[in-house]
Structure formats: structure tokens, C-alpha cells
Tab-separated table of C-alpha atoms and ligand atoms in Angstrom:
chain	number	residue	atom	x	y	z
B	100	UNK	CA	188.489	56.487	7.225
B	101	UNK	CA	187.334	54.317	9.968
B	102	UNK	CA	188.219	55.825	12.673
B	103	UNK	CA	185.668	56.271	15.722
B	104	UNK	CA	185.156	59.348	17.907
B	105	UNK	CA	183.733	57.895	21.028
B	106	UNK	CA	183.988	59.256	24.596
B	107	UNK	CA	187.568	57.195	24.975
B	108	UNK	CA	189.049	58.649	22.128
B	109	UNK	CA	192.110	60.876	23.145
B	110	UNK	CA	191.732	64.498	21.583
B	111	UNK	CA	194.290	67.120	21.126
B	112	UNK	CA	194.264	70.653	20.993
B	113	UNK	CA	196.481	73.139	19.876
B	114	UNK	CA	196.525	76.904	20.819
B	115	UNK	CA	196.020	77.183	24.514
B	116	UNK	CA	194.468	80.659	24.368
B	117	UNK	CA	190.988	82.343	24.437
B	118	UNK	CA	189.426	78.876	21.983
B	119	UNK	CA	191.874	76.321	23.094
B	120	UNK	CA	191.461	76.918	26.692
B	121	UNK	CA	186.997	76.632	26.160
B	122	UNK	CA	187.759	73.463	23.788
B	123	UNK	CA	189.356	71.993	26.281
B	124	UNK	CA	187.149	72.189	29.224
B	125	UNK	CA	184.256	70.892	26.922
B	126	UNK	CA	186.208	67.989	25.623
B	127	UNK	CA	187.291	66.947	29.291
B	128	UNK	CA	183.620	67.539	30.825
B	129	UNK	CA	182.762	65.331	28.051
B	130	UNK	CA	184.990	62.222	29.115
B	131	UNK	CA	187.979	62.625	26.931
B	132	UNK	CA	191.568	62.119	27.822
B	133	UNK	CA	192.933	66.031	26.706
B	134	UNK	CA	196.770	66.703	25.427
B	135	UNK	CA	196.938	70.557	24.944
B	136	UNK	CA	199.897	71.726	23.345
B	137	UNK	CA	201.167	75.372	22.837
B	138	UNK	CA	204.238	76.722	21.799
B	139	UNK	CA	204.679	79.149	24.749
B	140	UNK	CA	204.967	77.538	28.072
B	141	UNK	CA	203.402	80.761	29.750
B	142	UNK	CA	200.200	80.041	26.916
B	143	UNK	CA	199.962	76.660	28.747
B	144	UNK	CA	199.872	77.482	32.156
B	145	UNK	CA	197.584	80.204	31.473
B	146	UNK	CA	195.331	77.995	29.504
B	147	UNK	CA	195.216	75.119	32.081
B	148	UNK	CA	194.597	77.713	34.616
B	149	UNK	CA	191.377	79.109	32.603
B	150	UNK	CA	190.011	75.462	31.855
B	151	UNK	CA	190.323	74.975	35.933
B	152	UNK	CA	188.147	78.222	36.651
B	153	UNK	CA	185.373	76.848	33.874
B	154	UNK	CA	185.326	73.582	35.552
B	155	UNK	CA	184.923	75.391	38.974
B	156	UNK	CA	182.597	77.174	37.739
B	157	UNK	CA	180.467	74.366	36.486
B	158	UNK	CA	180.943	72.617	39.881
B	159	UNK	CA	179.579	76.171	41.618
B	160	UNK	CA	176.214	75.718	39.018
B	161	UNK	CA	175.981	72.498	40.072
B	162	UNK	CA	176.866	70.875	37.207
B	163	UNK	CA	179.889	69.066	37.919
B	164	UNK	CA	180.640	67.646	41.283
B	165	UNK	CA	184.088	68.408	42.611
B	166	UNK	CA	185.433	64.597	42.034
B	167	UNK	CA	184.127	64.751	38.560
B	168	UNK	CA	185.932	68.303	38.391
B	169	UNK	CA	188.867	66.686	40.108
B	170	UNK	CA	188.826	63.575	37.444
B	171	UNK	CA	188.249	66.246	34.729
B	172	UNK	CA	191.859	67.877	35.329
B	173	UNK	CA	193.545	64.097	36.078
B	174	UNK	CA	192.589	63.860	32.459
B	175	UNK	CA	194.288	66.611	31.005
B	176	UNK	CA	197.921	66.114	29.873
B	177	UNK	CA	200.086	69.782	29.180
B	178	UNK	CA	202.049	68.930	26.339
B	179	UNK	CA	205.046	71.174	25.523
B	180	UNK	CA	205.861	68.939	22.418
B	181	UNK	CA	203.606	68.243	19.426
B	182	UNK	CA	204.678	64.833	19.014
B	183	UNK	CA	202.430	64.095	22.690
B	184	UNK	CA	199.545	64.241	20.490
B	185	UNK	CA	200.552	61.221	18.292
B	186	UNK	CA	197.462	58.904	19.889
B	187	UNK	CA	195.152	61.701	19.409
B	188	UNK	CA	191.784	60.494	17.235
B	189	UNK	CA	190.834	64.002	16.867
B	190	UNK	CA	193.527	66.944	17.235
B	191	UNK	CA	191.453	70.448	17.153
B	192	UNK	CA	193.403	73.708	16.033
B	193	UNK	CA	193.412	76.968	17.575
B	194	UNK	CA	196.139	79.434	17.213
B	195	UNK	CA	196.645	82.796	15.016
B	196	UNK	CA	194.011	83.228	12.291
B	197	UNK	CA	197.358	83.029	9.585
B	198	UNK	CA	196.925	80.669	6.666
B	199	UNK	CA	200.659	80.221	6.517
B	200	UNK	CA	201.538	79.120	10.222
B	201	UNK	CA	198.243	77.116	9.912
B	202	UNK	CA	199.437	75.130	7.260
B	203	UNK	CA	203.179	74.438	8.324
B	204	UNK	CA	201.289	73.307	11.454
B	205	UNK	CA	199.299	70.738	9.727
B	206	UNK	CA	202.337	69.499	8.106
B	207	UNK	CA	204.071	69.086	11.139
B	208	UNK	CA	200.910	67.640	12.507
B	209	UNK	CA	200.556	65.036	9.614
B	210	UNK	CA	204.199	63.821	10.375
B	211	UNK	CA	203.393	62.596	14.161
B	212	UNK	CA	199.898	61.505	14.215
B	213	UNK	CA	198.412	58.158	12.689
B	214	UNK	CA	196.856	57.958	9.508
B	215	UNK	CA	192.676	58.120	10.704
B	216	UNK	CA	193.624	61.310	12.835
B	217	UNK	CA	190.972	63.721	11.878
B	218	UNK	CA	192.472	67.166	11.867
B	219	UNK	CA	190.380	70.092	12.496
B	220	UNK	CA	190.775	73.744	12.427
B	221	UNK	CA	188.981	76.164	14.861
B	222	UNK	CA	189.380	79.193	11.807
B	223	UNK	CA	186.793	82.068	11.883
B	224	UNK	CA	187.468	82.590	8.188
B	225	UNK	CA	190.263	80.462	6.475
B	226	UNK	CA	189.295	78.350	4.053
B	227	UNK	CA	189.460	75.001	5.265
B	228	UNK	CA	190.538	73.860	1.452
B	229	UNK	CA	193.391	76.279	1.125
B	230	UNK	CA	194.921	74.552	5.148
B	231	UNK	CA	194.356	71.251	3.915
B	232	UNK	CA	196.140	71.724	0.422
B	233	UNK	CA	199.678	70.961	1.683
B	234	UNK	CA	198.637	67.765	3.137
B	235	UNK	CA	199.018	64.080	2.448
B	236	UNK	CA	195.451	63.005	3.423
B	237	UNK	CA	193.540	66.781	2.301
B	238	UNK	CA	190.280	64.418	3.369
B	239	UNK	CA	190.622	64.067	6.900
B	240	UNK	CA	190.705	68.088	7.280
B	241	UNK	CA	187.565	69.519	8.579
B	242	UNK	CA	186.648	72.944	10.091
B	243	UNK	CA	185.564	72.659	13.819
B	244	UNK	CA	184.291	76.372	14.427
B	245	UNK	CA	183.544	76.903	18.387
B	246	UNK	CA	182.278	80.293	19.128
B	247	UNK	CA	183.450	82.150	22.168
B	248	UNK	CA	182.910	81.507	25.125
B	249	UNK	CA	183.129	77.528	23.539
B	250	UNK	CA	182.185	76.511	27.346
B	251	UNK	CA	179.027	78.713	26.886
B	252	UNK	CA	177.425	78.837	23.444
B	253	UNK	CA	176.299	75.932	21.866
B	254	UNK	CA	176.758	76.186	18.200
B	255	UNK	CA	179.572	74.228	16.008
B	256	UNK	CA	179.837	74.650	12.409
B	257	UNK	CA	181.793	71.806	10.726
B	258	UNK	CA	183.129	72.981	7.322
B	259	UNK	CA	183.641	70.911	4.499
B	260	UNK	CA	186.689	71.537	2.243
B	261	UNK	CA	186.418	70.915	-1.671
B	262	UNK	CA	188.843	67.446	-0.171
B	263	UNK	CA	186.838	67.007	3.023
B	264	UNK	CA	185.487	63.501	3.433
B	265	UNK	CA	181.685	63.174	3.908
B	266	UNK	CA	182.526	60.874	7.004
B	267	UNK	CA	184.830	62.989	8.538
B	268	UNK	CA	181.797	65.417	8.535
B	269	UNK	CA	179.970	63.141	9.956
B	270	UNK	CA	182.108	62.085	12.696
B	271	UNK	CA	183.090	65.682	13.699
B	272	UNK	CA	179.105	66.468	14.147
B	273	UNK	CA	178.218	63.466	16.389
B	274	UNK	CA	180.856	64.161	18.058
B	275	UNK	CA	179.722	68.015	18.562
B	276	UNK	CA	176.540	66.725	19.695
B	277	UNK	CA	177.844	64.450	22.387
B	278	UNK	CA	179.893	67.271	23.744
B	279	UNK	CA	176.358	69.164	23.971
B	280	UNK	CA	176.994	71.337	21.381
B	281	UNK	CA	174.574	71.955	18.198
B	282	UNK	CA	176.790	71.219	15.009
B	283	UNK	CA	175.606	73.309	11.637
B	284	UNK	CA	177.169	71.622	8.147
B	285	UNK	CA	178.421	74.414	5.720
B	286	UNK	CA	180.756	74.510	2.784
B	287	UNK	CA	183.589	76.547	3.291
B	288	UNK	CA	183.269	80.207	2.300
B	289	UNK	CA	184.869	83.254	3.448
B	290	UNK	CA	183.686	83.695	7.328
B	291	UNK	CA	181.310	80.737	6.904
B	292	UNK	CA	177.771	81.329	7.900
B	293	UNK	CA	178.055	83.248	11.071
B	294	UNK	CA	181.151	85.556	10.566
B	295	UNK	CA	180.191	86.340	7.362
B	296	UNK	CA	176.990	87.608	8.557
B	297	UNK	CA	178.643	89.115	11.591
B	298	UNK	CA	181.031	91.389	9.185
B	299	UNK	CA	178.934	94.166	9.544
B	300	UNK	CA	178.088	94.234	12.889
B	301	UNK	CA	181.311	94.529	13.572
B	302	UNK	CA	182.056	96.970	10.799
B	303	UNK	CA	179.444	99.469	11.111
B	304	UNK	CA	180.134	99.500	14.695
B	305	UNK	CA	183.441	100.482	14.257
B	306	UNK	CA	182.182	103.049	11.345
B	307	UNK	CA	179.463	104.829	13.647
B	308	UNK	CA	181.736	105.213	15.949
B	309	UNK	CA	184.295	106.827	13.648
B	310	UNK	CA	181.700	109.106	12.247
B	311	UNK	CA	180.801	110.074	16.160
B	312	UNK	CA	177.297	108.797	16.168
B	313	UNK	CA	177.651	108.256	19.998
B	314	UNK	CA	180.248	107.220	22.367
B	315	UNK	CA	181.375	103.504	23.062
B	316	UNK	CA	179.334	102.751	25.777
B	317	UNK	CA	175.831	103.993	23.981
B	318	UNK	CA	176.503	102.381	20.987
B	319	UNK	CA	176.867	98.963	22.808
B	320	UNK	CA	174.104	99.789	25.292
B	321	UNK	CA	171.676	100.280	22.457
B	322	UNK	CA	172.109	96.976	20.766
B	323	UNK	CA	172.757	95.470	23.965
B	324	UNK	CA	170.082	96.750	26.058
B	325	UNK	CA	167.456	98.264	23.637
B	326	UNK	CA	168.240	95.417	20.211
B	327	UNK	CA	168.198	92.783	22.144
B	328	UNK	CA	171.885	91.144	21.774
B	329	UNK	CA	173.502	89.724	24.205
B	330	UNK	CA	176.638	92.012	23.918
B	331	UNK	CA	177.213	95.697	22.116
B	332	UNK	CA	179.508	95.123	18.913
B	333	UNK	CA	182.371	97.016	20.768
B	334	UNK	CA	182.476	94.947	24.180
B	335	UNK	CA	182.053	91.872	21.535
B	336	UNK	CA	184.901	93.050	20.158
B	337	UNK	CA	187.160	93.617	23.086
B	338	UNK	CA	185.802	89.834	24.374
B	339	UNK	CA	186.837	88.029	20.952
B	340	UNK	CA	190.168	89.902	21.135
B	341	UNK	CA	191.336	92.674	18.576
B	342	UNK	CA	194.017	90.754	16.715
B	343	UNK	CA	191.661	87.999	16.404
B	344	UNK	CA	188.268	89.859	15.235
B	345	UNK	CA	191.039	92.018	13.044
B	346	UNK	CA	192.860	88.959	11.126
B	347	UNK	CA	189.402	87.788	10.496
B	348	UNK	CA	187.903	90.626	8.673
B	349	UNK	CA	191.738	91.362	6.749
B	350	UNK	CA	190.788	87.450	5.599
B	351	UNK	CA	187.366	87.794	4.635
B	352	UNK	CA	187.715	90.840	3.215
B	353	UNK	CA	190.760	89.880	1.116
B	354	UNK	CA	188.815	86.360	0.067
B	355	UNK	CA	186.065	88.334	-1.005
B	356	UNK	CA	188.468	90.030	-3.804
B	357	UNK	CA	188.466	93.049	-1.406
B	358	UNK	CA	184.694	94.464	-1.062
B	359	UNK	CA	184.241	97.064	0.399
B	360	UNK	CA	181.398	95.611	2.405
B	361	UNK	CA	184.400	94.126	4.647
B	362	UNK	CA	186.542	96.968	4.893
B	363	UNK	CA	188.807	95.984	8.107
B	364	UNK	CA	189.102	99.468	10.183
B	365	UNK	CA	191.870	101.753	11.074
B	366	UNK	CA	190.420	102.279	14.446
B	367	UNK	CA	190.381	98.730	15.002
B	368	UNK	CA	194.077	98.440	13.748
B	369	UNK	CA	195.074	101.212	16.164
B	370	UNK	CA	193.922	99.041	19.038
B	371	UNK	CA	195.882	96.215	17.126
B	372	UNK	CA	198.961	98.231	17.138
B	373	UNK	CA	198.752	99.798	20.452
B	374	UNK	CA	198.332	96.001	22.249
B	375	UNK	CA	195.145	96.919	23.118
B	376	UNK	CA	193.388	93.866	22.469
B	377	UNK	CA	190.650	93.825	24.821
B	378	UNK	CA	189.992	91.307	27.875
B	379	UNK	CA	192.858	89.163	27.175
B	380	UNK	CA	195.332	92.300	27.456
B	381	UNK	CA	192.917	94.037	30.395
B	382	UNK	CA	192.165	97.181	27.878
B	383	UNK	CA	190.155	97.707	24.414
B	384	UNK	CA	187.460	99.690	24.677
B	385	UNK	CA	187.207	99.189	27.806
B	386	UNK	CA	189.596	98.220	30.930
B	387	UNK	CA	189.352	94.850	32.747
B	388	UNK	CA	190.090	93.518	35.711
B	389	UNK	CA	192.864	91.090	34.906
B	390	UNK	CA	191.969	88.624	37.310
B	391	UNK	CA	188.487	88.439	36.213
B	392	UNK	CA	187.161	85.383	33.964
B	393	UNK	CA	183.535	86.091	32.809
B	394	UNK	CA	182.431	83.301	30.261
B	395	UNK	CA	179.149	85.419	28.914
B	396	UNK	CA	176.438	83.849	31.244
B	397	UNK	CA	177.369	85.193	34.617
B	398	UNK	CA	178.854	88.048	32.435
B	399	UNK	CA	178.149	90.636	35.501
B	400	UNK	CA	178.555	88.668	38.457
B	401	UNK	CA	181.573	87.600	37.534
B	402	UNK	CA	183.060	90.370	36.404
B	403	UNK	CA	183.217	94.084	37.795
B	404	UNK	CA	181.391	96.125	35.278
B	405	UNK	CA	184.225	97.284	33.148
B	406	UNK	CA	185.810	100.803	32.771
B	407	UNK	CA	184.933	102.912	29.811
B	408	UNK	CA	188.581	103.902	28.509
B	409	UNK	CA	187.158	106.920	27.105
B	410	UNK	CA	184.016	108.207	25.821
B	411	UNK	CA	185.350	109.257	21.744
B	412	UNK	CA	188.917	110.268	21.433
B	413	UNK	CA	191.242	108.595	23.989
B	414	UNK	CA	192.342	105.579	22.136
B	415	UNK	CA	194.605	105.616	19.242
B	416	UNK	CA	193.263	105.845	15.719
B	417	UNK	CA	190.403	108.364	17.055
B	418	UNK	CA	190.223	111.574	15.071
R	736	LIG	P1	194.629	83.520	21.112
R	736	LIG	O1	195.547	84.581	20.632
R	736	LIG	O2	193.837	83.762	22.334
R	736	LIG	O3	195.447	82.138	21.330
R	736	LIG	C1	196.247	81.571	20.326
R	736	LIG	C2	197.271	80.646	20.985
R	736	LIG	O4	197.939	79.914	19.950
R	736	LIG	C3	198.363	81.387	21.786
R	736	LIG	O5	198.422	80.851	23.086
R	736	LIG	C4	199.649	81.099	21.002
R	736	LIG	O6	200.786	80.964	21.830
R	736	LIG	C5	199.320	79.787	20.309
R	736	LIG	N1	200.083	79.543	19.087
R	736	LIG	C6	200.348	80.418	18.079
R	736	LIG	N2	201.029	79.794	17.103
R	736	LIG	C7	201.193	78.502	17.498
R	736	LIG	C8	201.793	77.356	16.907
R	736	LIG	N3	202.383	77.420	15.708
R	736	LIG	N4	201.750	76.189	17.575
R	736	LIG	C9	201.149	76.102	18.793
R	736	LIG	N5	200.561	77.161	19.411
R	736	LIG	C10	200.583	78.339	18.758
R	736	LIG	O7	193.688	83.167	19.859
R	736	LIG	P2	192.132	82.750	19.860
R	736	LIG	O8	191.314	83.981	19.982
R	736	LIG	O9	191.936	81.625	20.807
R	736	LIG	O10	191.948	82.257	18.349
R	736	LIG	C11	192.453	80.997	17.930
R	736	LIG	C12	191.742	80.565	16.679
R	736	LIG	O11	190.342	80.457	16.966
R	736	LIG	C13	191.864	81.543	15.492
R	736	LIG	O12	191.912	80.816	14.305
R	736	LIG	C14	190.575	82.348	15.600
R	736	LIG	O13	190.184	82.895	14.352
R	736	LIG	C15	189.605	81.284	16.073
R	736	LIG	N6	188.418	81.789	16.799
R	736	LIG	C16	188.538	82.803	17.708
R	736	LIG	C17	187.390	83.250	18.381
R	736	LIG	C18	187.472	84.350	19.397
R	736	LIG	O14	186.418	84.900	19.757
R	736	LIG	N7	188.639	84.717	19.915
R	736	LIG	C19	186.150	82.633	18.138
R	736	LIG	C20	186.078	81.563	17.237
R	736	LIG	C21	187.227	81.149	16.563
């Protein structure tokens, strides 16, 4: 492995969704030439149009001018084929949490880049040895986990597979830490460090509620306002995205030979069924204004204070 992440390096990203779009802003603030790729051309324009309003919104703070903004975008290429990634040093994954589609992605991946292209996955939960099985080159697989908003919070862990190579590490983690972020090295387990320890903050939310301990908005206003996080568990929730936060406890929980300490919920799946996916669909717990685009700091200025769907009993699932 010799290859070199420096600022010229071209990276790619796949998945131009909730991740994707973040990654990509950071990468191009960074100095990188960008290819973002998607299978739905809608996904793409969406995605570039989200990376322009985090830019903007940098050059509003002040940290961006609007040339540097301007060079930013120049930078980023929309690629409706995978094989526009083929230059790519680094090529950064973020689409469904599905070990399958994951994999046949890779493969496809494997066939179009060079040989030192370090692939990484953006997974909450797969295990980064179980994507990098069907591969050629198993060692130059790595787990790049971003946490949302990826333009906002600062922490990356890089996951080792049982085939990662140490230098791939390495490389991914300097790399982090040029893009600003703080990189954390961990082996990979079910959910990692953070989403395994997250489980039940999602899950006991979800339970509480269930068992009518208090409505939506009190149960998020207490750990919000009165525990000191910087979201409730159930606006969290509805920020991450149902299908996501969903497919990530139905992973850890199966990887964890099914304990019950990561039961995925029924209520949750009801959102999951109903399309009610939170901010990215305008309704979850709550209803959003679609044209809003909070990224977590300037959570209520940017954003009109959302709509409580219902206090208990309104959304599908509810008893
Ligand atoms: P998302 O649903 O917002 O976006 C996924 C995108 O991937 C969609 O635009 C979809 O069209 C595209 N896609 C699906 N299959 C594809 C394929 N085969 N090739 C190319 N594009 C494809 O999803 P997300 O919330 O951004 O999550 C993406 C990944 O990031 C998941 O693995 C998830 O676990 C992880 N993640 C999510 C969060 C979060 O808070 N949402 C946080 C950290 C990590």
C-alpha cells in the first residue's frame, strides 16, 4: 500500500443522501477534487443541492469566503456512473445500511478503481470484515464512520477489519484529522463504540414511550433540556432517519446473536412502514418544514421549531 492521501488526492463518494451529502462538503472545504456518485439522479441533485446550502452556510459564519465557496463547488464532479470514480485515492461509502448491496458494491467498486484505492465504508454497524470478504484486496477496506450532521460533529471512527491493513488505518486517520475531524481507532464490533453505546438510548426511548411514560415532546425535552444532550432520543431519531436508525439496531441486534438488550421496536418499524422517516421525508415524530436544512448548530435558527405530530397515539404502531 503506498498510496498517499494528501489534499490533491481525488476522493469519491457514494450515496448522495443524509452522509454522502455532509462527506462531501467536508472533503471539498478540505481541498479535494469530489466525484459523488448515486444511483438515482434525483439522490444527486438533491445531494449537490444540500452540500451547496452547507457551504453557504459556512460562508454566512464566516468561514468560507464566497470564491473559496465558489472554488469549493468547481471542484465537485456529479457522477451518474461508478466507473467516474476510477482516479479516486480514497472512495467513501454511504448508502443503505444492507450487508448484501454493500458488498456487490465493493465488487463493482474493486473492478474500476486502481489497485492502492482505499475503500471505506460509512456503516453504523456492519462489520467492516464481513464487506470486505468478497474482495480481491480485503486490506485496503476500512470503516470511515462520520456522524450526522458530518459537516458539524467532529468525531471519525476508523474501523479495522480482521484483513484491514495497519496503514490503511493510518492513512484514513491523518486524513480525518486534516479534514478537522477527530479520528477514534476501534476494531470492528457490532455498532462500534458509539452506536453500540447509543442502542439504548434509542431503545428505551422508544420503550418509555410505548409504556406511556410521557408524550414525545417531554421525553425529548427532558434529556434535551434537563440531561443535558444536545437532542431528545426521539427528534435524534427523526434527524438520523427511521430506516437508517432501524437497519442499524435489526444489525446490531442480530450480530449480537439477538439480545434482547437491542430489541429493534415495533413503533419504530411502524414509522418505517408508514414512510415516516423523519426530516428527510418532512414527518417522524414530528413534521418539518421541507425546505428547511438545520445541520445541529444553528438547529433553531435555521429551522422553524417543528410540529409535534401527536402527543401518544397518532402515529402508527401506537397502542
Ligand atoms: P440515505 O437514505 O439518506 O442515503 C442513501 C443514498 O444511497 C440514497 O441517495 C440512495 O439512492 C443511495 N444508494 C442506495 N443504494 C445505492 C447503490 N447501490 N449505489 C449508489 N447509491 C446507492 O442514507 P444515510 O442516512 O445517508 O446512510 C448512509 C450510510 O451511512 C448507512 O450505512 C448508514 O448506516 C450510515 N450512517 C448514517 C447516519 C445517519 O444519521 N443517517 C449516521 C452515520 C452513518
Amino acid at each position: 500500500m503506498s498510496t498517499v492521501l494528501s489534499k490533491t488526492a481525488s476522493i469519491g463518494i457514494i450515496g448522495a443522501g443524509t452522509m454522502g451529502a455532509g462527506i462531501v462538503a467536508v472533503a471539498l472545504r478540505a481541498g479535494h477534487a469530489v466525484y459523488l456518485h448515486d444511483t438515482r439522479q434525483q439522490a444527486l441533485t438533491q445531494g449537490a443541492e444540500s452540500v451547496t446550502a452547507s457551504l453557504d452556510r459556512w460562508v454566512k459564519r464566516g468561514h468560507l469566503t464566497a470564491r473559496q465557496r465558489d472554488e469549493c463547488l468547481a471542484r465537485l464532479t456529479l457522477a451518474a456512473e461508478l466507473s467516474e470514480l476510477s482516479a479516486c485515492a480514497l472512495v467513501v461509502e454511504a448508502i443503505i445500511e444492507n450487508l448484501e448491496i454493500k458488498q456487490q458494491l465493493f465488487s463493482a467498486l474493486e473492478a474500476v478503481v486502481g489497485e492502492h484505492t482505499i475503500l471505506a465504508s460509512n456503516t453504523s454497524s456492519i462489520s467492516i470484515t464481513a464487506i470486505a470478504a468478497t474482495l480481491q484486496r480485503p486490506q485496503r477496506m476500512v470503516g470511515m464512520h462520520f456522524f450526522n450532521p458530518a459537516t458539524v460533529l467532529p468525531l471519525v471512527e476508523v474501523v479495522k477489519g480482521e484483513a484491514t491493513c495497519a496503514t490503511v488505518v493510518a492513512q484514513v486517520s491523518e486524513l480525518a484529522t486534516l479534514w478537522g475531524k477527530c479520528p477514534v481507532e476501534c476494531k470492528s464490533t457490532p455498532g462500534f463504540i458509539v452506536n453500540r453505546v447509543a442502542r439504548p438510548f434509542y431503545g428505551e426511548a422508544l420503550l418509555g414511550l410505548e409504556d406511556q411514560v410521557a408524550p414525545v415532546a417531554v421525553i425529548d425535552a427532558a434529556l434535551r433540556d434537563a440531561g443535558g444532550f444536545r437532542m431528545g432520543p426521539l427528534e435524534l431519531m427523526d434527524l438520523i432517519g427511521h430506516d437508517t436508525n432501524f437497519a442499524v439496531t435489526r444489525s446490531i441486534y442480530d450480530a449480537f446473536f439477538q439480545d434482547p438488550r437491542y430489541r429493534p421496536s415495533l413503533t419504530q418499524k411502524a414509522l418505517v412502514d408508514a414512510g415516516w422517516l423523519g426530516r428527510k421525508t418532512g414527518r417522524g415524530f414530528y413534521r418539518y418544514d421541507p425546505g428547511s436544512t438545520p445541520d445541529g448548530i444553528t438547529y433553531e435558527a435555521a429551522c422553524p421549531q417543528p410540529t409535534l405530530v401527536q402527543q401518544f397515539g397518532d402515529f402508527p404502531g401506537a397502542q
